[in-house]
Amino acid sequence: MRSESTDSTLSPGPDETPGARRAAHMAAVCAGWWRTWTAWWQGRPRAARDRELAFVLTVLSFAEPLAGVGARFSDLPTRHAPVLAVLLALGQTLPLAVRAGRPALCLTLVGLSFGVHQSLGLPQTFASMGLYLALYSVGAHAERGRRLLVVPAVAAFAALSVVLHARGAPQPPQDYVVIGLVLAAVWGGGAVIRGRRAAEAERRRLVAAAATAAERSRLARELHDVVTHHVTAMVVQSDAAPFLMASPERVTEALTAISGTGRRALAELRYLLGVLEATGESAADGSAPMPVAAPGGSVPGGPAPDSRAPARGDLRDLVEQTRRSGQPVDLIEEGKRLPLPIGADLTVYRLVQESLTNAVKYASGRPTRVTVGYGHEHVDIEVANEGPDDHARQGNGDVHGDGRHAAPRPHHVSGGRGLGGLRERVRILGGDFTAGPRADGGFSVRARIPTGGDT
């Protein structure tokens, strides 16, 4: 029985009258109009809204049907003075044009006009509603001296109460106390709104600060990946140059590789500097990738375009670049290669890039294998190098068996962001990351990065 009763309240019954349907339709239309009007009104500048409010209230103050609506603190005999009444009515409405910009001045002018109007016993007017708006405005918009305004406001109300009582107003003193509490409640309502606005502004500031910190952290990871990878490759290639002097062709090849690596580093750093210089935009809208330097070292199309997308590249080019630095690397791709979301694509590239950088740093000359498995919901990546090579580690001897000598391993200073940065990248995407030594003495980095099936 309870289920039937609930269903009957959720859906209209068969005996619903056309009048009820029309009323519901009109209510929906009016609600839509109200939302549209409020959105338009709130979108206008505050100063313009205040001027328009003052104008509307001034016009309504002289509308005969609204003559009996307004604030009246006493029942003094009515005094007819049309010119003075008009002037005092304007004094209660026109100052509202500055109610948000100068709320204290607005309350002073409106309160003075209202007090004189009440003390003289002039006819009731809709313009007296301006007193409530002025009180609310002080509570909602006064930024400085809010507490200092309380004392003169209370003193002015007390003086008005004394004047009205002295002129023969029949209200007992407790009525003025109730009126004072109502006026204080209006002031307090404005203060509550001001507090809520301040809390919302602080919340937005904290959100913006958190977004800025996250963006700085992301840029720090990008800078680390770019600098460590390219500079490490250049150091390894330049360290190998003295061992290639007997072969001018190989020296030329090494210098070309160093030049190409440097140009790629400059291109990516130029992009990151452009992100740092930009203001008021998100640095990760993913609109277009930065151009990747060609194998010869030039950047197609000149400087990077004005794109805020993270710098990405092709894994094959990355592996080939590492090979040219003297590190033996094999790339194995399993599964059908599908377009990846920007975040997953960048993470895959940076993970392989950082892992190869570490291999060049700490496992120079050791065979390295990059395995990428593409699935519908995730991508599996493994970068592993084989066990230590004593000859390569010592940097002397004919380690390749064909007269070529291995370059000495350079000294490196770690910035401490490598594996930690990779783990953070994968964690943000909801993936899994592991890194550690292998049984044969080598090192491996494994990650599973979700793609969400969303490209």
Short mmCIF file of C-alpha atoms in Angstrom, two decimals:
data_model
loop_
_atom_site.label_atom_id
_atom_site.label_comp_id
_atom_site.label_asym_id
_atom_site.label_seq_id
_atom_site.Cartn_x
_atom_site.Cartn_y
_atom_site.Cartn_z
CA MET A 1 0.00 0.00 0.00
CA ARG A 2 2.85 2.36 0.80
CA SER A 3 4.47 1.75 -2.59
CA GLU A 4 1.21 2.51 -4.40
CA SER A 5 0.81 5.74 -2.45
CA THR A 6 4.35 6.83 -3.33
CA ASP A 7 3.81 6.11 -7.02
CA SER A 8 0.63 8.13 -7.05
CA THR A 9 2.47 11.16 -5.73
CA LEU A 10 5.27 10.91 -8.29
CA SER A 11 3.14 10.67 -11.43
CA PRO A 12 -0.05 12.56 -12.31
CA GLY A 13 -3.25 10.62 -11.94
CA PRO A 14 -5.66 10.03 -14.76
CA ASP A 15 -8.15 12.51 -13.26
CA GLU A 16 -5.72 15.47 -13.35
CA THR A 17 -7.57 18.50 -14.66
CA PRO A 18 -6.35 20.60 -17.62
CA GLY A 19 -6.33 23.62 -15.31
CA ALA A 20 -3.78 21.96 -13.03
CA ARG A 21 -1.57 21.11 -16.00
CA ARG A 22 -1.75 24.69 -17.26
CA ALA A 23 -0.89 25.99 -13.79
CA ALA A 24 2.12 23.68 -13.59
CA HIS A 25 3.23 24.78 -17.06
CA MET A 26 2.91 28.45 -16.15
CA ALA A 27 4.85 27.88 -12.93
CA ALA A 28 7.68 26.25 -14.91
CA VAL A 29 7.70 29.13 -17.42
CA CYS A 30 7.79 31.74 -14.65
CA ALA A 31 10.61 29.88 -12.92
CA GLY A 32 12.59 29.89 -16.17
CA TRP A 33 12.00 33.60 -16.66
CA TRP A 34 13.08 34.28 -13.08
CA ARG A 35 16.32 32.32 -13.51
CA THR A 36 17.05 34.16 -16.74
CA TRP A 37 16.38 37.55 -15.21
CA THR A 38 18.44 36.89 -12.07
CA ALA A 39 21.36 35.63 -14.17
CA TRP A 40 21.19 38.79 -16.31
CA TRP A 41 20.90 41.02 -13.25
CA GLN A 42 23.84 39.42 -11.42
CA GLY A 43 25.97 39.67 -14.53
CA ARG A 44 25.71 43.46 -14.61
CA PRO A 45 28.27 45.71 -12.84
CA ARG A 46 27.41 46.38 -9.20
CA ALA A 47 27.46 50.17 -9.62
CA ALA A 48 24.98 49.94 -12.50
CA ARG A 49 22.70 47.68 -10.48
CA ASP A 50 22.72 50.11 -7.56
CA ARG A 51 21.84 53.06 -9.78
CA GLU A 52 19.00 51.12 -11.36
CA LEU A 53 17.74 50.01 -7.93
CA ALA A 54 17.73 53.61 -6.70
CA PHE A 55 15.84 54.72 -9.83
CA VAL A 56 13.20 51.99 -9.52
CA LEU A 57 12.65 52.66 -5.82
CA THR A 58 12.33 56.39 -6.52
CA VAL A 59 9.66 55.77 -9.17
CA LEU A 60 7.75 53.36 -6.93
CA SER A 61 7.83 55.87 -4.09
CA PHE A 62 5.43 58.08 -6.03
CA ALA A 63 3.08 55.25 -7.05
CA GLU A 64 -0.27 55.74 -5.31
CA PRO A 65 -0.98 51.99 -4.71
CA LEU A 66 2.27 51.71 -2.72
CA ALA A 67 1.75 54.85 -0.65
CA GLY A 68 0.68 52.85 2.41
CA VAL A 69 3.64 50.45 2.24
CA GLY A 70 6.75 51.39 4.15
CA ALA A 71 8.35 51.88 7.55
CA ARG A 72 6.55 53.97 10.16
CA PHE A 73 7.86 54.20 13.70
CA SER A 74 5.11 56.36 15.26
CA ASP A 75 1.48 57.41 14.92
CA LEU A 76 2.00 61.18 15.02
CA PRO A 77 -0.68 63.33 13.40
CA THR A 78 -0.12 63.52 9.65
CA ARG A 79 1.33 66.76 8.36
CA HIS A 80 0.95 67.73 4.70
CA ALA A 81 3.96 69.44 3.17
CA PRO A 82 4.20 68.17 -0.43
CA VAL A 83 7.48 69.81 -1.40
CA LEU A 84 9.29 68.78 1.78
CA ALA A 85 7.82 65.28 1.53
CA VAL A 86 9.16 64.89 -2.02
CA LEU A 87 12.62 66.12 -1.02
CA LEU A 88 12.80 63.77 1.94
CA ALA A 89 11.55 60.86 -0.18
CA LEU A 90 14.32 61.50 -2.68
CA GLY A 91 16.77 61.65 0.22
CA GLN A 92 15.73 58.11 1.19
CA THR A 93 16.05 56.59 -2.29
CA LEU A 94 18.73 58.37 -4.35
CA PRO A 95 21.63 57.64 -1.94
CA LEU A 96 21.08 53.94 -2.64
CA ALA A 97 22.97 54.51 -5.90
CA VAL A 98 26.20 54.33 -3.84
CA ARG A 99 25.08 51.72 -1.32
CA ALA A 100 27.78 49.18 -2.25
CA GLY A 101 30.62 51.59 -2.93
CA ARG A 102 30.06 53.92 0.05
CA PRO A 103 27.59 52.17 2.38
CA ALA A 104 28.33 54.40 5.41
CA LEU A 105 27.54 57.57 3.44
CA CYS A 106 24.41 55.93 2.05
CA LEU A 107 23.14 55.01 5.53
CA THR A 108 23.92 58.48 6.86
CA LEU A 109 21.92 60.28 4.15
CA VAL A 110 19.04 57.81 4.14
CA GLY A 111 18.86 57.69 7.96
CA LEU A 112 18.88 61.49 8.28
CA SER A 113 16.12 61.89 5.69
CA PHE A 114 14.08 59.10 7.29
CA GLY A 115 14.44 60.60 10.77
CA VAL A 116 13.31 64.05 9.66
CA HIS A 117 10.41 62.51 7.71
CA GLN A 118 9.25 60.55 10.77
CA SER A 119 9.73 63.44 13.21
CA LEU A 120 7.61 65.82 11.13
CA GLY A 121 4.80 63.26 10.79
CA LEU A 122 4.74 63.42 6.98
CA PRO A 123 2.57 60.92 5.09
CA GLN A 124 3.88 57.35 4.89
CA THR A 125 5.81 56.58 1.70
CA PHE A 126 7.33 53.57 0.01
CA ALA A 127 10.63 55.48 -0.04
CA SER A 128 11.09 54.57 3.65
CA MET A 129 12.05 51.04 2.49
CA GLY A 130 15.36 52.61 1.58
CA LEU A 131 16.29 52.57 5.29
CA TYR A 132 16.21 48.75 5.34
CA LEU A 133 18.27 48.57 2.14
CA ALA A 134 20.82 51.01 3.57
CA LEU A 135 21.14 49.00 6.79
CA TYR A 136 21.56 45.78 4.83
CA SER A 137 24.17 47.43 2.61
CA VAL A 138 26.29 48.49 5.58
CA GLY A 139 26.32 44.94 6.91
CA ALA A 140 26.99 43.40 3.49
CA HIS A 141 29.43 45.85 1.88
CA ALA A 142 31.22 47.91 4.54
CA GLU A 143 34.86 46.80 4.53
CA ARG A 144 36.38 49.14 7.10
CA GLY A 145 35.03 50.57 10.32
CA ARG A 146 32.02 48.27 10.47
CA ARG A 147 32.09 48.10 14.25
CA LEU A 148 32.63 51.83 14.57
CA LEU A 149 29.38 52.45 12.70
CA VAL A 150 27.35 50.57 15.31
CA VAL A 151 27.71 53.23 18.00
CA PRO A 152 26.52 56.25 15.93
CA ALA A 153 23.73 54.12 14.40
CA VAL A 154 22.40 53.10 17.83
CA ALA A 155 22.77 56.68 19.10
CA ALA A 156 20.84 58.03 16.10
CA PHE A 157 18.00 55.54 16.62
CA ALA A 158 17.85 56.36 20.32
CA ALA A 159 17.70 60.09 19.51
CA LEU A 160 14.90 59.49 17.00
CA SER A 161 12.95 57.48 19.60
CA VAL A 162 13.31 60.29 22.14
CA VAL A 163 12.19 62.91 19.61
CA LEU A 164 9.14 60.87 18.59
CA HIS A 165 8.16 60.29 22.20
CA ALA A 166 8.63 63.98 22.99
CA ARG A 167 6.38 64.95 20.10
CA GLY A 168 3.58 62.85 21.53
CA ALA A 169 3.94 59.51 19.80
CA PRO A 170 1.62 57.05 21.61
CA GLN A 171 3.98 54.02 21.29
CA PRO A 172 5.39 52.69 24.57
CA PRO A 173 9.21 52.40 24.97
CA GLN A 174 9.18 48.63 24.45
CA ASP A 175 7.88 49.15 20.93
CA TYR A 176 11.01 51.10 20.07
CA VAL A 177 13.09 48.26 21.47
CA VAL A 178 11.35 45.81 19.13
CA ILE A 179 11.84 48.18 16.19
CA GLY A 180 15.55 48.47 17.08
CA LEU A 181 15.87 44.68 17.14
CA VAL A 182 14.30 44.44 13.69
CA LEU A 183 16.69 47.04 12.32
CA ALA A 184 19.63 45.19 13.93
CA ALA A 185 18.44 41.94 12.34
CA VAL A 186 18.47 43.58 8.90
CA TRP A 187 22.02 44.83 9.52
CA GLY A 188 23.04 41.38 10.79
CA GLY A 189 21.54 39.72 7.70
CA GLY A 190 23.83 41.80 5.52
CA ALA A 191 26.79 40.85 7.73
CA VAL A 192 25.96 37.16 7.30
CA ILE A 193 25.90 37.54 3.54
CA ARG A 194 29.22 39.37 3.65
CA GLY A 195 30.73 36.55 5.72
CA ARG A 196 29.53 33.94 3.26
CA ARG A 197 30.99 35.90 0.37
CA ALA A 198 34.31 36.18 2.19
CA ALA A 199 34.34 32.45 2.93
CA GLU A 200 33.61 31.68 -0.72
CA ALA A 201 36.37 34.05 -1.85
CA GLU A 202 38.80 32.36 0.53
CA ARG A 203 37.75 28.94 -0.75
CA ARG A 204 38.36 30.03 -4.32
CA ARG A 205 41.73 31.49 -3.32
CA LEU A 206 42.76 28.20 -1.73
CA VAL A 207 41.59 26.26 -4.78
CA ALA A 208 43.58 28.59 -7.03
CA ALA A 209 46.64 28.24 -4.77
CA ALA A 210 46.34 24.46 -4.85
CA ALA A 211 46.01 24.52 -8.64
CA THR A 212 49.07 26.78 -8.86
CA ALA A 213 51.07 24.45 -6.62
CA ALA A 214 50.01 21.44 -8.69
CA GLU A 215 50.99 23.25 -11.88
CA ARG A 216 54.37 24.18 -10.43
CA SER A 217 54.92 20.58 -9.40
CA ARG A 218 53.99 19.41 -12.90
CA LEU A 219 56.37 21.92 -14.49
CA ALA A 220 59.13 20.84 -12.09
CA ARG A 221 58.66 17.25 -13.23
CA GLU A 222 58.71 18.35 -16.86
CA LEU A 223 61.90 20.37 -16.35
CA HIS A 224 63.54 17.47 -14.55
CA ASP A 225 62.66 15.04 -17.33
CA VAL A 226 63.81 17.39 -20.09
CA VAL A 227 67.06 18.51 -18.50
CA THR A 228 68.23 15.20 -17.08
CA HIS A 229 67.48 13.22 -20.22
CA HIS A 230 69.00 15.52 -22.81
CA VAL A 231 71.91 16.78 -20.73
CA THR A 232 72.81 13.23 -19.69
CA ALA A 233 72.84 12.16 -23.32
CA MET A 234 75.05 15.10 -24.24
CA VAL A 235 77.48 14.37 -21.38
CA VAL A 236 77.77 10.71 -22.34
CA GLN A 237 78.32 11.56 -26.01
CA SER A 238 80.95 14.21 -25.23
CA ASP A 239 82.76 11.88 -22.80
CA ALA A 240 82.97 9.29 -25.56
CA ALA A 241 84.49 11.74 -28.06
CA PRO A 242 88.15 11.30 -26.90
CA PHE A 243 87.90 7.58 -27.58
CA LEU A 244 86.74 8.18 -31.17
CA MET A 245 89.60 10.38 -32.36
CA ALA A 246 91.01 7.58 -34.50
CA SER A 247 87.81 7.59 -36.57
CA PRO A 248 86.92 11.07 -37.93
CA GLU A 249 83.60 9.78 -39.29
CA ARG A 250 82.52 8.60 -35.84
CA VAL A 251 83.62 11.90 -34.27
CA THR A 252 81.44 13.76 -36.77
CA GLU A 253 78.56 11.42 -35.99
CA ALA A 254 78.98 11.99 -32.26
CA LEU A 255 79.09 15.77 -32.65
CA THR A 256 75.97 15.67 -34.84
CA ALA A 257 74.20 13.63 -32.17
CA ILE A 258 75.24 16.13 -29.47
CA SER A 259 73.98 19.01 -31.60
CA GLY A 260 70.65 17.27 -32.21
CA THR A 261 70.23 16.49 -28.52
CA GLY A 262 70.94 20.10 -27.61
CA ARG A 263 68.42 21.39 -30.11
CA ARG A 264 65.76 19.07 -28.76
CA ALA A 265 66.50 20.26 -25.23
CA LEU A 266 66.24 23.90 -26.33
CA ALA A 267 62.92 23.25 -28.07
CA GLU A 268 61.37 21.65 -24.98
CA LEU A 269 62.81 24.26 -22.62
CA ARG A 270 61.45 27.01 -24.88
CA TYR A 271 58.01 25.45 -24.56
CA LEU A 272 58.24 25.22 -20.76
CA LEU A 273 59.44 28.83 -20.49
CA GLY A 274 56.45 29.86 -22.60
CA VAL A 275 54.17 28.10 -20.12
CA LEU A 276 55.83 29.88 -17.21
CA GLU A 277 55.45 33.28 -18.90
CA ALA A 278 51.78 32.74 -19.77
CA THR A 279 49.15 33.97 -17.31
CA GLY A 280 45.44 33.36 -16.77
CA GLU A 281 45.31 30.07 -18.68
CA SER A 282 45.56 26.41 -17.87
CA ALA A 283 48.84 24.89 -18.90
CA ALA A 284 47.32 21.56 -19.68
CA ASP A 285 44.51 22.10 -22.16
CA GLY A 286 46.14 19.64 -24.53
CA SER A 287 45.37 21.57 -27.67
CA ALA A 288 48.44 20.56 -29.66
CA PRO A 289 51.79 18.88 -29.04
CA MET A 290 55.11 20.67 -29.22
CA PRO A 291 57.15 19.80 -32.30
CA VAL A 292 59.84 17.19 -31.72
CA ALA A 293 63.31 17.73 -33.07
CA ALA A 294 64.20 15.70 -36.11
CA PRO A 295 67.02 13.16 -35.96
CA GLY A 296 69.33 15.63 -37.62
CA GLY A 297 68.87 18.06 -34.79
CA SER A 298 66.59 20.65 -36.43
CA VAL A 299 63.12 21.42 -35.26
CA PRO A 300 60.54 21.17 -38.08
CA GLY A 301 58.67 24.37 -38.62
CA GLY A 302 60.98 26.52 -36.51
CA PRO A 303 60.10 27.53 -32.97
CA ALA A 304 57.41 25.78 -31.04
CA PRO A 305 53.90 27.12 -31.62
CA ASP A 306 52.01 28.94 -28.96
CA SER A 307 50.57 25.75 -27.52
CA ARG A 308 49.96 24.98 -23.88
CA ALA A 309 49.97 21.20 -24.44
CA PRO A 310 52.68 19.18 -22.68
CA ALA A 311 55.67 18.30 -24.83
CA ARG A 312 55.40 14.75 -26.16
CA GLY A 313 57.29 12.72 -28.69
CA ASP A 314 57.50 9.32 -30.34
CA LEU A 315 58.98 6.39 -28.44
CA ARG A 316 60.85 5.18 -31.54
CA ASP A 317 62.61 8.55 -31.87
CA LEU A 318 63.40 8.48 -28.16
CA VAL A 319 64.95 5.01 -28.37
CA GLU A 320 66.90 5.93 -31.51
CA GLN A 321 68.26 9.05 -29.79
CA THR A 322 69.42 6.94 -26.83
CA ARG A 323 71.09 4.50 -29.20
CA ARG A 324 73.03 7.34 -30.80
CA SER A 325 74.37 8.25 -27.37
CA GLY A 326 76.00 4.81 -27.21
CA GLN A 327 73.43 2.93 -25.11
CA PRO A 328 72.23 -0.38 -26.67
CA VAL A 329 68.43 -0.22 -26.50
CA ASP A 330 65.74 -2.48 -27.97
CA LEU A 331 62.08 -1.41 -28.28
CA ILE A 332 59.39 -4.10 -28.21
CA GLU A 333 55.78 -3.05 -28.81
CA GLU A 334 53.04 -5.57 -28.16
CA GLY A 335 49.42 -5.30 -29.16
CA LYS A 336 47.70 -2.84 -31.43
CA ARG A 337 48.94 0.70 -30.91
CA LEU A 338 45.91 2.93 -30.28
CA PRO A 339 45.66 6.69 -29.74
CA LEU A 340 45.96 7.45 -26.03
CA PRO A 341 44.48 10.24 -23.92
CA ILE A 342 46.86 13.16 -23.50
CA GLY A 343 47.66 12.40 -19.86
CA ALA A 344 48.38 8.72 -20.48
CA ASP A 345 50.36 9.48 -23.65
CA LEU A 346 52.60 11.97 -21.86
CA THR A 347 53.09 9.68 -18.87
CA VAL A 348 54.15 6.75 -21.09
CA TYR A 349 56.65 8.94 -22.91
CA ARG A 350 58.08 10.53 -19.76
CA LEU A 351 58.32 7.17 -18.00
CA VAL A 352 60.35 5.64 -20.82
CA GLN A 353 62.42 8.82 -21.14
CA GLU A 354 63.32 8.96 -17.45
CA SER A 355 64.04 5.22 -17.30
CA LEU A 356 66.38 5.43 -20.28
CA THR A 357 68.08 8.45 -18.69
CA ASN A 358 68.71 6.44 -15.54
CA ALA A 359 69.99 3.54 -17.65
CA VAL A 360 72.48 5.86 -19.36
CA LYS A 361 73.51 7.31 -16.01
CA TYR A 362 73.90 4.18 -13.95
CA ALA A 363 74.10 1.34 -16.50
CA SER A 364 76.09 2.89 -19.31
CA GLY A 365 76.83 0.41 -22.08
CA ARG A 366 74.55 -2.31 -20.71
CA PRO A 367 71.83 -3.74 -22.95
CA THR A 368 68.47 -2.14 -22.18
CA ARG A 369 65.04 -3.35 -23.23
CA VAL A 370 61.89 -1.24 -23.50
CA THR A 371 58.65 -3.23 -23.65
CA VAL A 372 55.32 -1.50 -24.24
CA GLY A 373 52.12 -3.54 -24.27
CA TYR A 374 49.02 -1.79 -25.57
CA GLY A 375 45.64 -2.93 -24.25
CA HIS A 376 42.12 -1.59 -24.52
CA GLU A 377 42.00 -0.38 -20.90
CA HIS A 378 45.66 0.02 -19.97
CA VAL A 379 49.24 0.22 -21.20
CA ASP A 380 51.99 -1.89 -19.64
CA ILE A 381 55.53 -0.51 -19.73
CA GLU A 382 58.75 -2.16 -18.64
CA VAL A 383 62.24 -0.70 -18.99
CA ALA A 384 64.97 -3.11 -17.86
CA ASN A 385 68.72 -3.29 -18.21
CA GLU A 386 70.92 -6.35 -17.79
CA GLY A 387 73.44 -7.06 -15.04
CA PRO A 388 76.66 -5.11 -14.48
CA ASP A 389 79.47 -5.16 -17.03
CA ASP A 390 82.82 -4.83 -15.30
CA HIS A 391 84.70 -3.67 -18.41
CA ALA A 392 82.13 -1.02 -19.24
CA ARG A 393 82.00 0.05 -15.61
CA GLN A 394 85.79 0.53 -15.52
CA GLY A 395 85.75 2.42 -18.81
CA ASN A 396 88.80 0.77 -20.37
CA GLY A 397 89.68 -2.16 -22.58
CA ASP A 398 88.30 -3.47 -25.85
CA VAL A 399 84.87 -4.16 -24.42
CA HIS A 400 83.05 -4.49 -27.74
CA GLY A 401 85.53 -6.90 -29.38
CA ASP A 402 85.90 -4.77 -32.52
CA GLY A 403 88.47 -2.23 -31.40
CA ARG A 404 85.90 0.19 -29.94
CA HIS A 405 86.41 1.44 -26.40
CA ALA A 406 83.62 2.23 -24.00
CA ALA A 407 83.43 5.74 -22.68
CA PRO A 408 84.07 6.29 -19.00
CA ARG A 409 80.92 6.69 -16.96
CA PRO A 410 80.40 10.30 -15.94
CA HIS A 411 79.77 11.41 -12.40
CA HIS A 412 76.12 12.29 -11.79
CA VAL A 413 74.28 14.30 -9.22
CA SER A 414 70.70 13.16 -8.78
CA GLY A 415 68.00 15.74 -8.28
CA GLY A 416 65.89 13.25 -6.31
CA ARG A 417 62.82 13.64 -8.54
CA GLY A 418 63.30 10.74 -11.01
CA LEU A 419 61.52 7.66 -9.68
CA GLY A 420 59.45 9.71 -7.24
CA GLY A 421 58.20 11.88 -10.08
CA LEU A 422 57.35 8.82 -12.17
CA ARG A 423 55.48 7.23 -9.29
CA GLU A 424 53.48 10.45 -8.80
CA ARG A 425 52.64 10.67 -12.51
CA VAL A 426 51.33 7.11 -12.56
CA ARG A 427 49.46 7.53 -9.27
CA ILE A 428 47.58 10.57 -10.56
CA LEU A 429 46.24 8.43 -13.42
CA GLY A 430 45.27 5.61 -11.04
CA GLY A 431 47.97 3.22 -12.27
CA ASP A 432 50.53 0.92 -10.66
CA PHE A 433 54.27 1.59 -10.50
CA THR A 434 57.16 -0.56 -9.29
CA ALA A 435 60.91 -0.14 -9.59
CA GLY A 436 63.78 -2.17 -8.19
CA PRO A 437 66.80 -4.39 -8.85
CA ARG A 438 66.57 -7.59 -10.85
CA ALA A 439 67.92 -10.99 -9.89
CA ASP A 440 70.74 -10.74 -12.45
CA GLY A 441 71.94 -7.45 -10.95
CA GLY A 442 70.17 -5.19 -13.39
CA PHE A 443 67.31 -2.78 -12.73
CA SER A 444 63.75 -2.61 -14.01
CA VAL A 445 60.91 -0.11 -13.98
CA ARG A 446 57.37 -1.37 -14.50
CA ALA A 447 54.11 0.53 -14.75
CA ARG A 448 50.52 -0.13 -15.74
CA ILE A 449 48.78 3.04 -16.88
CA PRO A 450 44.99 3.06 -17.33
CA THR A 451 43.67 4.56 -20.52
CA GLY A 452 40.00 4.40 -19.58
CA GLY A 453 39.15 3.38 -23.13
CA ASP A 454 38.69 7.12 -23.73
CA THR A 455 40.74 8.82 -26.40
#
